[in-house]
Coordinates of C-alpha atoms and ligand atoms in Angstrom, one line a residue:
M17 CA 5.7 7.5 16.8
K18 CA 6.3 10.8 18.5
I19 CA 4.5 13.9 17.7
R20 CA 6.0 15.5 14.5
V21 CA 7.3 18.8 16.1
E22 CA 9.0 16.8 18.8
E23 CA 10.6 14.4 16.4
L24 CA 11.9 17.2 14.2
Q25 CA 14.0 18.4 17.2
N26 CA 15.5 14.9 17.5
I27 CA 16.4 14.7 13.8
S28 CA 17.5 18.3 12.7
G29 CA 21.3 18.7 12.9
Q30 CA 21.7 15.2 14.4
E31 CA 24.1 12.5 13.5
F32 CA 23.0 8.9 12.5
D33 CA 24.7 5.8 11.2
L34 CA 22.2 5.5 8.5
C35 CA 19.7 7.8 6.7
V36 CA 17.0 6.1 4.6
I37 CA 15.3 8.3 2.0
G38 CA 11.7 7.3 1.2
G39 CA 9.0 6.1 3.8
G40 CA 7.3 3.7 1.4
A41 CA 7.4 -0.2 1.9
T42 CA 11.0 -0.5 0.9
G43 CA 12.4 2.4 3.0
S44 CA 10.3 1.6 6.0
A45 CA 11.4 -2.0 5.9
C46 CA 15.1 -1.0 5.4
A47 CA 14.8 1.4 8.3
L48 CA 13.3 -1.4 10.6
D49 CA 15.8 -4.0 9.6
A50 CA 18.8 -1.6 10.3
Q51 CA 17.5 -0.3 13.6
L52 CA 16.9 -3.9 14.9
R53 CA 20.5 -4.8 13.9
G54 CA 21.7 -1.9 16.1
I55 CA 22.3 0.6 13.4
R56 CA 21.1 4.2 14.5
T57 CA 18.7 5.0 11.7
V58 CA 16.6 8.0 10.6
L59 CA 13.9 7.6 8.0
L60 CA 13.0 10.6 6.0
E61 CA 9.7 10.9 3.8
A62 CA 9.0 13.7 1.4
G63 CA 5.2 13.3 1.7
D64 CA 3.2 11.0 3.9
F65 CA 4.3 7.4 4.8
A66 CA 2.8 5.1 2.1
G67 CA 1.8 8.3 0.3
A68 CA 3.1 7.1 -3.1
T69 CA 3.2 3.6 -4.7
S70 CA 2.9 1.7 -1.4
S71 CA -0.8 2.5 -0.8
A72 CA -1.6 2.0 -4.6
A73 CA -1.1 -1.8 -4.7
T74 CA -3.6 -4.5 -5.7
K75 CA -3.1 -5.5 -2.0
I76 CA -2.2 -9.1 -2.9
I77 CA 0.6 -11.0 -1.2
H78 CA 1.7 -13.3 -3.9
G79 CA 4.4 -15.0 -6.0
G80 CA 2.6 -13.9 -9.1
V81 CA 0.8 -16.3 -11.3
R82 CA 1.7 -14.3 -14.4
Y83 CA 5.3 -14.4 -13.6
L84 CA 5.1 -18.2 -13.4
E85 CA 3.8 -18.4 -16.9
E86 CA 6.6 -16.0 -18.1
A87 CA 9.3 -18.0 -16.1
I88 CA 8.2 -21.2 -17.7
K89 CA 7.5 -20.0 -21.3
G90 CA 10.6 -17.9 -21.4
A91 CA 12.8 -20.4 -19.5
D92 CA 13.7 -17.2 -17.5
L93 CA 15.7 -17.9 -14.5
Q94 CA 15.4 -14.2 -13.2
E95 CA 11.4 -14.6 -13.2
Y96 CA 11.8 -17.9 -11.4
H97 CA 14.0 -16.3 -8.7
V98 CA 11.5 -13.4 -8.1
L99 CA 8.6 -15.9 -8.0
V100 CA 10.2 -18.4 -5.5
R101 CA 11.4 -15.6 -3.2
A102 CA 8.0 -13.9 -3.2
L103 CA 6.3 -17.2 -2.5
H104 CA 8.4 -17.8 0.6
E105 CA 8.1 -14.1 1.8
R106 CA 4.2 -14.5 1.5
V107 CA 4.2 -16.7 4.7
R108 CA 6.4 -14.1 6.6
M109 CA 4.1 -11.2 5.7
L110 CA 1.1 -13.2 6.8
E111 CA 2.6 -14.2 10.1
N112 CA 4.4 -11.1 11.0
A113 CA 1.2 -9.0 10.8
P114 CA -1.8 -11.2 11.3
H115 CA -4.1 -8.3 11.8
L116 CA -3.3 -6.7 8.4
T117 CA -3.2 -9.8 6.3
R118 CA -5.4 -12.8 5.5
K119 CA -5.2 -15.8 3.3
M120 CA -7.4 -15.7 0.2
E121 CA -8.6 -18.1 -2.6
F122 CA -8.3 -16.9 -6.1
L123 CA -10.8 -18.5 -8.6
V124 CA -9.8 -18.5 -12.3
P125 CA -13.0 -19.2 -14.3
S126 CA -12.7 -21.4 -17.4
Y127 CA -14.8 -21.4 -20.5
H128 CA -12.5 -23.9 -22.4
W129 CA -11.2 -27.4 -21.3
I130 CA -7.8 -26.6 -22.7
D131 CA -7.7 -23.6 -20.1
V132 CA -8.7 -25.7 -17.3
A133 CA -5.9 -28.2 -18.0
Y134 CA -3.3 -25.5 -18.6
L135 CA -4.3 -23.7 -15.4
D136 CA -4.5 -26.8 -13.3
V137 CA -0.9 -27.8 -14.2
G138 CA 0.5 -24.3 -13.9
L139 CA -1.0 -23.9 -10.5
K140 CA 0.3 -27.3 -9.3
I141 CA 3.7 -26.0 -10.2
Y142 CA 2.9 -22.8 -8.2
D143 CA 2.1 -24.9 -5.1
W144 CA 5.2 -27.1 -5.7
L145 CA 7.5 -24.0 -5.9
A146 CA 6.1 -22.7 -2.6
G147 CA 7.2 -25.8 -0.9
P148 CA 6.7 -25.5 2.8
G149 CA 5.4 -22.0 2.2
R150 CA 2.3 -23.4 0.4
I151 CA -0.9 -21.8 1.7
S152 CA -3.4 -24.4 0.5
P153 CA -3.3 -26.7 -2.5
S154 CA -4.9 -25.6 -5.8
K155 CA -7.9 -27.5 -6.9
Y156 CA -10.4 -27.7 -9.8
L157 CA -14.0 -26.5 -8.9
S158 CA -17.0 -27.7 -11.0
Q159 CA -19.4 -25.2 -12.5
E160 CA -21.8 -25.7 -9.5
E161 CA -19.1 -25.1 -7.0
T162 CA -17.8 -22.1 -8.7
L163 CA -21.2 -20.5 -9.0
K164 CA -21.8 -21.2 -5.3
R165 CA -18.8 -19.2 -4.5
M166 CA -19.4 -16.6 -7.3
P167 CA -23.1 -16.4 -7.9
D168 CA -22.8 -13.3 -10.1
L169 CA -20.3 -14.8 -12.6
N170 CA -21.2 -15.0 -16.2
Q171 CA -22.6 -18.5 -16.6
K172 CA -22.7 -18.7 -20.4
G173 CA -20.3 -21.4 -21.3
L174 CA -18.7 -21.7 -17.9
L175 CA -17.2 -25.1 -17.3
G176 CA -15.8 -24.5 -13.7
S177 CA -12.7 -22.8 -12.3
V178 CA -9.4 -23.5 -10.8
A179 CA -8.9 -22.2 -7.3
Y180 CA -5.4 -21.4 -5.7
A181 CA -4.4 -19.6 -2.6
D182 CA -2.4 -16.4 -2.0
G183 CA -2.7 -13.6 0.6
Q184 CA -4.3 -10.2 0.9
F185 CA -3.1 -7.3 3.0
D186 CA -3.9 -3.6 3.9
D187 CA -0.9 -1.9 2.2
A188 CA -1.2 1.6 3.7
R189 CA -1.6 0.3 7.2
Y190 CA 1.1 -2.3 6.8
N191 CA 3.5 0.6 5.7
I192 CA 2.5 2.8 8.7
T193 CA 2.8 -0.3 11.0
L194 CA 6.4 -0.9 9.7
V195 CA 7.2 2.8 10.5
Q196 CA 5.5 2.4 13.9
T197 CA 7.5 -0.7 14.7
F198 CA 10.7 1.0 13.6
T199 CA 10.1 3.9 16.1
E200 CA 9.2 1.5 18.8
A201 CA 12.6 -0.1 18.2
G202 CA 14.2 3.3 18.8
G203 CA 14.4 4.7 15.3
N204 CA 13.7 8.4 14.3
T205 CA 11.5 9.4 11.4
L206 CA 9.8 12.4 9.9
N207 CA 7.2 12.7 7.2
Y208 CA 6.9 15.9 5.0
A209 CA 10.6 16.0 5.0
R210 CA 12.0 16.1 1.4
V211 CA 15.7 15.4 0.8
T212 CA 16.8 18.1 -1.5
D213 CA 20.6 17.7 -1.5
F214 CA 23.5 15.8 0.0
K215 CA 26.2 16.9 2.5
R216 CA 29.6 15.8 1.2
E217 CA 33.0 15.2 2.6
A218 CA 36.1 16.8 1.0
G219 CA 35.9 14.4 -1.9
R220 CA 32.5 13.4 -3.3
K221 CA 31.4 11.0 -0.7
I222 CA 28.1 11.7 1.0
S223 CA 28.1 12.4 4.6
G224 CA 24.5 13.3 5.2
V225 CA 21.5 15.0 3.6
V226 CA 19.9 18.4 3.2
V227 CA 16.2 18.3 4.1
K228 CA 13.4 20.8 3.3
D229 CA 10.5 20.6 5.9
Q230 CA 7.5 20.6 3.6
L231 CA 5.3 22.3 6.2
T232 CA 7.4 25.1 7.3
E233 CA 9.7 25.4 4.2
E234 CA 12.7 25.5 6.5
T235 CA 15.9 23.6 5.7
F236 CA 18.0 21.6 8.0
T237 CA 20.8 19.0 7.7
V238 CA 21.1 15.5 9.0
S239 CA 24.5 13.7 9.2
A240 CA 24.7 10.1 8.3
K241 CA 27.6 7.6 7.7
V242 CA 25.7 5.9 5.0
V243 CA 22.6 6.9 2.9
V244 CA 20.1 4.5 1.4
N245 CA 17.9 5.7 -1.6
A246 CA 14.6 3.9 -1.3
T247 CA 12.4 6.3 -3.3
G248 CA 10.7 3.9 -5.6
P249 CA 9.6 5.1 -9.0
V250 CA 11.6 8.4 -8.5
S251 CA 14.9 6.7 -7.5
D252 CA 16.7 8.2 -10.5
S253 CA 16.2 11.7 -9.2
I254 CA 18.1 10.9 -6.0
R255 CA 20.8 8.9 -7.9
Q256 CA 21.4 11.7 -10.2
L257 CA 21.5 14.1 -7.3
A258 CA 24.4 12.1 -5.8
T259 CA 26.2 11.6 -9.1
P260 CA 24.7 13.6 -12.1
T261 CA 26.3 11.4 -14.7
V262 CA 24.7 8.1 -13.8
H263 CA 22.2 6.7 -16.3
K264 CA 18.6 6.5 -15.6
R265 CA 17.3 3.0 -14.6
M266 CA 13.7 3.4 -13.7
R267 CA 10.8 2.6 -16.0
P268 CA 7.8 3.5 -14.0
S269 CA 4.5 2.1 -15.1
K270 CA 1.1 3.4 -14.1
G271 CA -1.5 1.0 -12.6
A272 CA -5.0 2.1 -11.9
H273 CA -7.8 0.4 -9.7
I274 CA -11.4 1.2 -9.2
L275 CA -13.6 0.2 -6.2
L276 CA -17.3 -1.0 -6.6
P277 CA -20.0 -2.0 -4.2
L278 CA -19.5 -5.6 -3.2
D279 CA -23.1 -6.3 -4.1
V280 CA -22.3 -6.1 -7.9
F281 CA -20.3 -9.2 -7.4
R282 CA -21.1 -11.2 -4.2
T283 CA -18.2 -13.3 -3.1
E284 CA -15.5 -13.9 -0.4
D285 CA -13.0 -15.1 -3.0
A286 CA -10.9 -13.2 -5.6
L287 CA -11.6 -13.4 -9.2
L288 CA -8.6 -13.7 -11.6
I289 CA -9.3 -12.7 -15.2
P290 CA -6.5 -14.8 -16.9
K291 CA -6.0 -12.8 -20.1
T292 CA -6.6 -9.2 -21.0
E293 CA -6.5 -7.8 -24.4
D294 CA -2.9 -6.6 -23.7
G295 CA -1.8 -10.1 -22.5
R296 CA -2.0 -9.4 -18.8
V297 CA -4.1 -10.7 -15.8
L298 CA -6.7 -8.6 -14.0
F299 CA -8.1 -9.1 -10.4
A300 CA -11.4 -8.4 -8.8
V301 CA -10.9 -8.8 -5.1
P302 CA -13.2 -8.2 -2.0
W303 CA -11.4 -5.7 0.0
G304 CA -12.7 -3.5 2.9
G305 CA -16.3 -4.1 2.1
R306 CA -15.8 -3.2 -1.6
L307 CA -14.8 -5.0 -4.8
L308 CA -11.3 -3.8 -5.8
V309 CA -10.7 -4.1 -9.6
G310 CA -7.3 -3.7 -11.2
T311 CA -5.0 -3.1 -12.7
T312 CA -3.8 -1.3 -15.8
D313 CA -0.2 -1.2 -17.1
E314 CA 1.0 1.9 -18.8
E315 CA 4.6 3.3 -19.0
V316 CA 4.8 6.8 -17.7
T317 CA 7.2 9.5 -16.8
P318 CA 7.8 10.8 -13.2
E319 CA 5.7 13.8 -14.1
T320 CA 2.5 12.0 -15.1
E321 CA -0.4 12.6 -12.8
L322 CA -1.3 9.4 -11.1
V323 CA -5.1 9.4 -11.1
V324 CA -7.7 7.1 -12.4
A325 CA -8.5 8.4 -15.8
K326 CA -11.7 7.9 -18.0
G327 CA -9.7 5.5 -20.2
D328 CA -8.7 3.4 -17.2
V329 CA -12.3 3.1 -16.2
E330 CA -13.3 1.9 -19.6
Y331 CA -10.5 -0.6 -19.8
L332 CA -11.2 -2.1 -16.3
L333 CA -15.0 -2.3 -16.9
R334 CA -14.7 -3.7 -20.4
H335 CA -12.8 -6.6 -19.1
L336 CA -14.7 -7.1 -15.8
N337 CA -18.0 -7.0 -17.5
Q338 CA -17.3 -10.0 -19.7
Y339 CA -17.1 -12.1 -16.5
L340 CA -20.3 -10.7 -14.7
A341 CA -23.9 -11.8 -15.1
R342 CA -25.1 -8.2 -14.8
P343 CA -22.6 -5.7 -16.2
V344 CA -21.6 -2.6 -14.1
S345 CA -21.4 0.9 -15.3
P346 CA -19.1 3.8 -14.4
D347 CA -21.9 5.2 -12.1
D348 CA -21.4 2.3 -9.8
I349 CA -17.8 3.3 -9.0
V350 CA -17.3 4.5 -5.4
S351 CA -13.6 5.3 -5.5
G352 CA -10.3 4.5 -7.1
F353 CA -6.6 5.0 -7.0
A354 CA -3.6 4.8 -9.2
G355 CA 0.2 4.4 -8.6
A356 CA 3.6 3.9 -10.4
R357 CA 5.3 0.6 -10.4
P358 CA 8.9 1.1 -9.6
L359 CA 10.2 -1.1 -12.5
V360 CA 13.9 -1.2 -13.2
G361 CA 14.5 -1.1 -16.9
S362 CA 16.5 -3.8 -18.8
E363 CA 19.4 -2.6 -20.9
D364 CA 17.4 -3.2 -24.1
G365 CA 14.3 -1.2 -23.3
G366 CA 11.1 -3.2 -24.1
D367 CA 7.6 -3.3 -22.8
T368 CA 6.9 -2.5 -19.0
K369 CA 4.6 -5.6 -18.7
K370 CA 7.5 -7.8 -19.6
L371 CA 9.9 -6.3 -17.0
A372 CA 10.7 -8.6 -14.1
R373 CA 9.5 -7.4 -10.7
D374 CA 13.0 -8.1 -9.3
D375 CA 15.0 -5.7 -7.2
V376 CA 18.4 -4.3 -7.9
I377 CA 20.8 -2.9 -5.2
E378 CA 23.3 -0.4 -6.5
V379 CA 26.3 1.0 -4.7
D380 CA 27.5 4.1 -6.4
P381 CA 31.2 4.2 -6.0
A382 CA 31.6 7.9 -6.6
S383 CA 29.2 9.0 -3.8
G384 CA 28.7 5.9 -1.6
L385 CA 25.0 6.1 -2.1
I386 CA 23.2 2.8 -1.9
S387 CA 20.0 2.6 -4.0
I388 CA 17.5 -0.2 -3.7
M389 CA 15.2 -0.1 -6.7
G390 CA 12.3 -2.2 -8.1
G391 CA 10.9 -5.2 -6.3
K392 CA 7.3 -5.5 -5.0
W393 CA 5.4 -5.2 -1.7
T394 CA 5.5 -8.9 -1.2
T395 CA 9.3 -9.0 -1.2
H396 CA 9.9 -5.7 0.8
R397 CA 11.3 -7.4 3.8
A398 CA 13.8 -9.6 1.9
M399 CA 14.8 -6.5 -0.2
A400 CA 15.5 -4.7 3.1
E401 CA 17.4 -7.6 4.6
D402 CA 19.7 -7.6 1.5
T403 CA 20.1 -3.8 1.5
I404 CA 21.1 -3.7 5.1
H405 CA 23.8 -6.3 4.5
R406 CA 25.4 -3.8 2.1
V407 CA 24.9 -1.0 4.5
Q408 CA 26.7 -3.1 7.3
Q409 CA 29.6 -3.6 4.9
A410 CA 29.8 0.1 4.0
L411 CA 29.8 1.0 7.7
G412 CA 32.4 -1.6 8.5
F413 CA 30.2 -2.8 11.3
P414 CA 30.6 -6.5 12.4
H415 CA 28.0 -8.7 10.6
A416 CA 24.7 -8.9 12.5
V417 CA 21.8 -11.1 11.4
S418 CA 18.6 -9.6 10.2
Q419 CA 15.9 -9.8 12.9
T420 CA 12.9 -9.3 10.7
R421 CA 12.2 -12.8 9.4
N422 CA 10.0 -13.6 12.4
Y423 CA 9.5 -10.2 13.9
V424 CA 5.9 -9.6 14.7
L425 CA 4.9 -6.0 13.9
Y426 CA 3.2 -3.4 16.0
G427 CA -0.3 -4.5 17.0
G428 CA 0.3 -8.1 15.9
K429 CA 1.3 -9.6 19.2
G430 CA -1.5 -11.4 21.0
F431 CA -3.8 -10.9 17.8
T432 CA -6.3 -13.7 17.2
D433 CA -9.0 -13.8 14.5
D434 CA -11.7 -13.2 17.2
Y435 CA -10.0 -10.3 18.8
W436 CA -12.8 -8.1 17.5
N437 CA -15.1 -10.0 19.7
K438 CA -13.0 -9.0 22.8
L439 CA -13.2 -5.4 21.8
C440 CA -16.9 -5.6 21.4
R441 CA -17.4 -7.0 24.9
Q442 CA -14.9 -4.9 26.8
H443 CA -15.7 -1.6 25.1
R444 CA -19.3 -2.1 24.2
L445 CA -18.6 -1.4 20.6
P446 CA -20.9 -2.1 17.7
E447 CA -19.6 -5.2 15.9
K448 CA -18.7 -3.3 12.7
T449 CA -16.5 -0.8 14.7
A450 CA -14.9 -3.6 16.6
H451 CA -14.0 -5.4 13.3
H452 CA -12.8 -2.2 11.8
L453 CA -10.5 -1.3 14.7
A454 CA -9.1 -4.9 14.9
A455 CA -8.4 -4.9 11.2
K456 CA -6.7 -1.5 11.1
F457 CA -4.8 -1.5 14.5
G458 CA -4.7 -5.1 15.7
T459 CA -4.1 -5.2 19.5
A460 CA -3.0 -1.5 19.3
A461 CA -6.8 -0.9 19.1
E462 CA -6.6 -0.6 22.9
K463 CA -4.5 2.4 22.6
V464 CA -7.0 4.1 20.3
L465 CA -9.9 3.3 22.7
A466 CA -7.8 4.5 25.7
L467 CA -8.3 8.0 24.2
A468 CA -12.0 7.6 24.5
S469 CA -11.8 6.6 28.1
K470 CA -11.0 10.3 28.9
N471 CA -13.4 11.6 26.3
A472 CA -16.4 9.4 25.6
A473 CA -17.4 11.6 22.6
L474 CA -14.4 10.1 20.7
L475 CA -16.4 6.8 20.5
D476 CA -18.8 8.5 18.1
P477 CA -18.6 7.5 14.4
I478 CA -16.9 10.0 12.0
L479 CA -19.9 9.5 9.8
E480 CA -23.2 8.1 10.9
A481 CA -23.6 4.4 10.2
R482 CA -19.9 4.0 9.3
P483 CA -17.5 2.0 11.5
A484 CA -14.7 4.5 11.9
I485 CA -14.7 6.5 15.1
K486 CA -13.4 10.0 16.1
A487 CA -10.7 8.6 18.5
E488 CA -8.9 7.2 15.4
V489 CA -8.4 10.8 14.1
V490 CA -6.9 11.9 17.5
Y491 CA -4.7 8.7 17.6
A492 CA -3.6 9.3 13.9
V493 CA -2.3 12.8 14.8
G494 CA -0.7 12.0 18.1
H495 CA 0.7 8.6 17.5
E496 CA 1.0 8.1 13.6
M497 CA 2.2 11.6 12.5
A498 CA -0.9 12.4 10.4
T499 CA -0.7 15.9 9.2
T500 CA -3.3 16.4 6.6
I501 CA -7.0 15.4 6.3
E502 CA -5.9 13.1 3.4
D503 CA -3.3 11.4 5.6
V504 CA -6.1 10.4 8.0
L505 CA -9.0 9.6 5.5
A506 CA -6.8 7.8 2.8
R507 CA -4.0 5.9 4.7
R508 CA -4.8 5.8 8.5
I509 CA -8.6 5.1 8.3
G510 CA -9.2 4.0 4.7
M511 CA -12.5 5.9 4.2
Q512 CA -11.2 7.6 1.1
L513 CA -11.0 4.0 -0.5
Y514 CA -14.4 3.0 0.8
S515 CA -16.0 6.0 -0.9
W516 CA -14.9 9.3 -2.3
R517 CA -18.3 10.8 -1.4
D518 CA -18.1 9.6 2.2
A519 CA -14.6 11.0 2.4
I520 CA -15.9 14.5 1.3
Q521 CA -18.7 14.3 3.9
A522 CA -16.2 13.3 6.6
A523 CA -13.7 16.0 5.9
P524 CA -15.2 18.8 8.2
V525 CA -15.4 16.3 11.2
V526 CA -11.8 15.1 10.7
G527 CA -10.6 18.7 9.9
S528 CA -12.0 20.1 13.2
L529 CA -10.7 17.1 15.3
M530 CA -7.3 17.8 13.8
A531 CA -7.6 21.5 14.3
E532 CA -8.0 20.9 18.1
E533 CA -5.1 18.5 18.2
L534 CA -2.7 20.6 16.1
S535 CA -4.0 24.1 17.1
W536 CA -5.0 25.0 13.6
T537 CA -6.7 28.4 13.2
S538 CA -10.3 28.4 11.8
S539 CA -9.2 29.9 8.5
F540 CA -6.4 27.3 8.2
T541 CA -9.0 24.5 9.0
R542 CA -11.5 25.8 6.5
T543 CA -8.7 26.0 3.8
A544 CA -7.5 22.5 4.6
I545 CA -11.2 21.1 4.3
M546 CA -11.7 22.9 1.0
H547 CA -8.4 21.8 -0.3
Y548 CA -9.2 18.1 0.4
V549 CA -12.7 18.4 -1.0
E550 CA -11.3 19.9 -4.2
K551 CA -8.8 17.2 -4.5
I552 CA -11.4 14.4 -4.2
N553 CA -13.6 16.3 -6.7
H554 CA -10.5 16.4 -9.0
L555 CA -10.3 12.5 -8.7
L556 CA -14.0 12.3 -9.6
D557 CA -13.5 14.6 -12.6
S558 CA -10.5 12.6 -13.9
A559 CA -12.4 9.3 -13.8
G560 CA -15.4 10.9 -15.6
L561 CA -17.7 10.8 -12.7
S562 CA -20.0 13.7 -11.4
R563 CA -18.7 15.9 -8.6
E564 CA -19.9 16.0 -5.0
R565 CA -20.8 19.3 -3.5
S566 CA -18.6 20.4 -0.5
P567 CA -20.4 19.8 2.8
V568 CA -18.8 23.2 3.9
S569 CA -20.4 25.2 1.2
M570 CA -23.7 23.1 1.6
S571 CA -23.8 24.0 5.3
R572 CA -23.1 27.7 4.4
E573 CA -25.9 27.7 1.9
S574 CA -28.4 26.2 4.3
A575 CA -27.3 28.7 6.9
A576 CA -27.9 31.6 4.5
A577 CA -31.3 30.1 3.5
Q578 CA -32.3 30.0 7.2
Q579 CA -31.5 33.7 7.7
Ligands
LIG8 C1 -0.8 -0.6 -9.5 C2 0.1 -1.4 -8.7 C3 -0.3 -2.6 -8.1 C4 0.6 -3.3 -7.3 N1 0.2 -4.4 -6.8 C5 1.0 -5.1 -6.0 C6 0.5 -6.3 -5.2 O1 -0.7 -6.6 -5.3 N2 1.4 -7.0 -4.5 C7 2.8 -6.7 -4.4 O2 3.5 -7.4 -3.8 N3 3.2 -5.6 -5.0 C8 2.4 -4.8 -5.8 N4 2.9 -3.6 -6.4 C9 4.2 -3.2 -6.2 C10 4.4 -2.5 -4.9 O3 3.3 -1.6 -4.6 C11 5.7 -1.6 -4.9 O4 6.7 -2.5 -5.2 C12 6.0 -1.0 -3.6 O5 4.9 -0.3 -3.0 C13 7.2 0.0 -3.8 O6 7.5 0.6 -2.7 P1 8.6 1.7 -2.5 O7 8.8 2.0 -1.2 O8 9.8 1.2 -3.3 O9 8.1 3.0 -3.3 P2 7.1 4.1 -2.8 O10 5.9 3.5 -2.1 O11 6.8 4.9 -4.0 O12 7.9 4.9 -1.8 C14 9.0 5.7 -2.2 C15 8.9 7.0 -1.3 O13 10.0 7.9 -1.5 C16 9.5 9.1 -1.2 N5 10.4 10.1 -1.8 C17 10.7 10.4 -3.1 N6 11.6 11.3 -3.2 C18 12.0 11.7 -1.9 C19 12.9 12.7 -1.4 N7 13.6 13.5 -2.1 N8 13.0 12.8 0.0 C20 12.3 12.0 0.8 N9 11.5 11.0 0.3 C21 11.3 10.9 -1.0 C22 8.2 9.1 -1.8 O14 7.4 10.2 -1.4 C23 7.6 7.9 -1.6 O15 6.8 7.8 -0.5 C24 1.9 -2.8 -7.2 C25 2.3 -1.6 -7.7 C26 1.4 -0.9 -8.4 C27 1.8 0.5 -8.9

């Protein structure tokens, strides 16, 4: 990716074949698919790439066991279609970004024989539907085998478990990697660029967009023959901006997750809790050195603040603790996040947990706007492929086949599972740093480390005893368009997920490195750090946890004490 100011020049006032609004999973995948088919594309994102739903997923690459049950019980063809497509897309996601994904076994503990039989049959159907896309066959595990793999499971009445395979991924990094791959293919993109209006031809057809740069407040226009709306849960706002009379379609639903230290539930496998009190499933999954627990499902409006609330914490722990030998308490929580599912409403309304995770492509005849709504992360590539077919038709371009089915994403070429070992040897890195760089950047880790060859201090950790190094901050600014401290700590490096308190401690280090790269003044830097710390403290407050003191005010206090 180019530096933001440079890219702004390449986009402002320019003409493109296609403008994609929304730099989440769906929009980024659309932009990549289009650019690889030779369609000159610009991707505009109002906040940061992956700043909304696409970094708030449970991070599972799956067909969806719950949807299987609904497809069978309700004899629902639509659910069946979603499931089979997702099962096939799983494999593409795993193969196209091997550094950001991994296969994972999910154990469903059983305390009644009838559940064992039910699950065993259901998961055999799941395997069968996956066909050649099957990851590994599901199987029954005895009580002993189950406890060997999950020693902290509640043993009382445990009969055994049924194990099945799906995938796991790093959603924020996958999203940024899609954008990076798109720009490598010649596409143009800008974050913090909100579309506020449309340019129109003499009639009502759209011929481009009006954009407000969120950093400078300046407005500029971009011309485009076709515009795609990929704004996820807020798609209705763009649809109604194009044609105010269209009916709302989105039924956003909030899902919250918490992260716990992995030693509360030592395992390399994922736990699936098969039935919650509101008839859903819950996951507890090892992720990035933590146990990720989620999720909730609550219909919200676009105005709802998407933070983990005290009630979410109570709900998640109430269910999780039934499955643990030693219950955990809110004090164990290290971080959390929440997002809104972009569900598309059925005509008759109804409960959001019953809405299919299928996608809908809508071409507005009045304005020509193409909206891609709904879907899930696992199907982002297929959704983009279908959307760009419609774009090609609208452009009147000859049909070109999608290139993305087997297109290895940035950092994925040449990646092997022991790549970290090579980094360790060649750059004399601590093992945990090599693992971290390999998992976040794949073979592009070499580019991060190249920065340190000119300035060895960039090999230093951002926080003592943690794997992330300072070079990642410089790389994030120069090559991944990171603009705020949160862009770096939440989505580029992932430290905000590992620990809210670590993120607060790291903010001054990240802030001062960014200040050097972006020529921030000292007062701007101080404000940026305080603003970030306040934001994390607000997350702690919302979840009902105690606040962390700002490292900036702590260092001021200790300096005052020394005088
Ligand atoms: C709790 C939860 C758990 C989930 N777990 C999984 C899972 O494990 N596996 C899975 O496959 N799927 C999962 N999903 C679903 C998946 O995360 C979403 O389907 C996917 O991320 C949606 O991506 P999107 O690009 O459509 O939306 P978003 O990521 O929300 O992207 C839309 C973007 O549009 C931008 N935008 C909005 N308005 C404008 C504007 N005016 N101008 C410019 N840009 C604008 C926004 O800033 C945003 O970045 C989960 C979802 C949730 C909420």
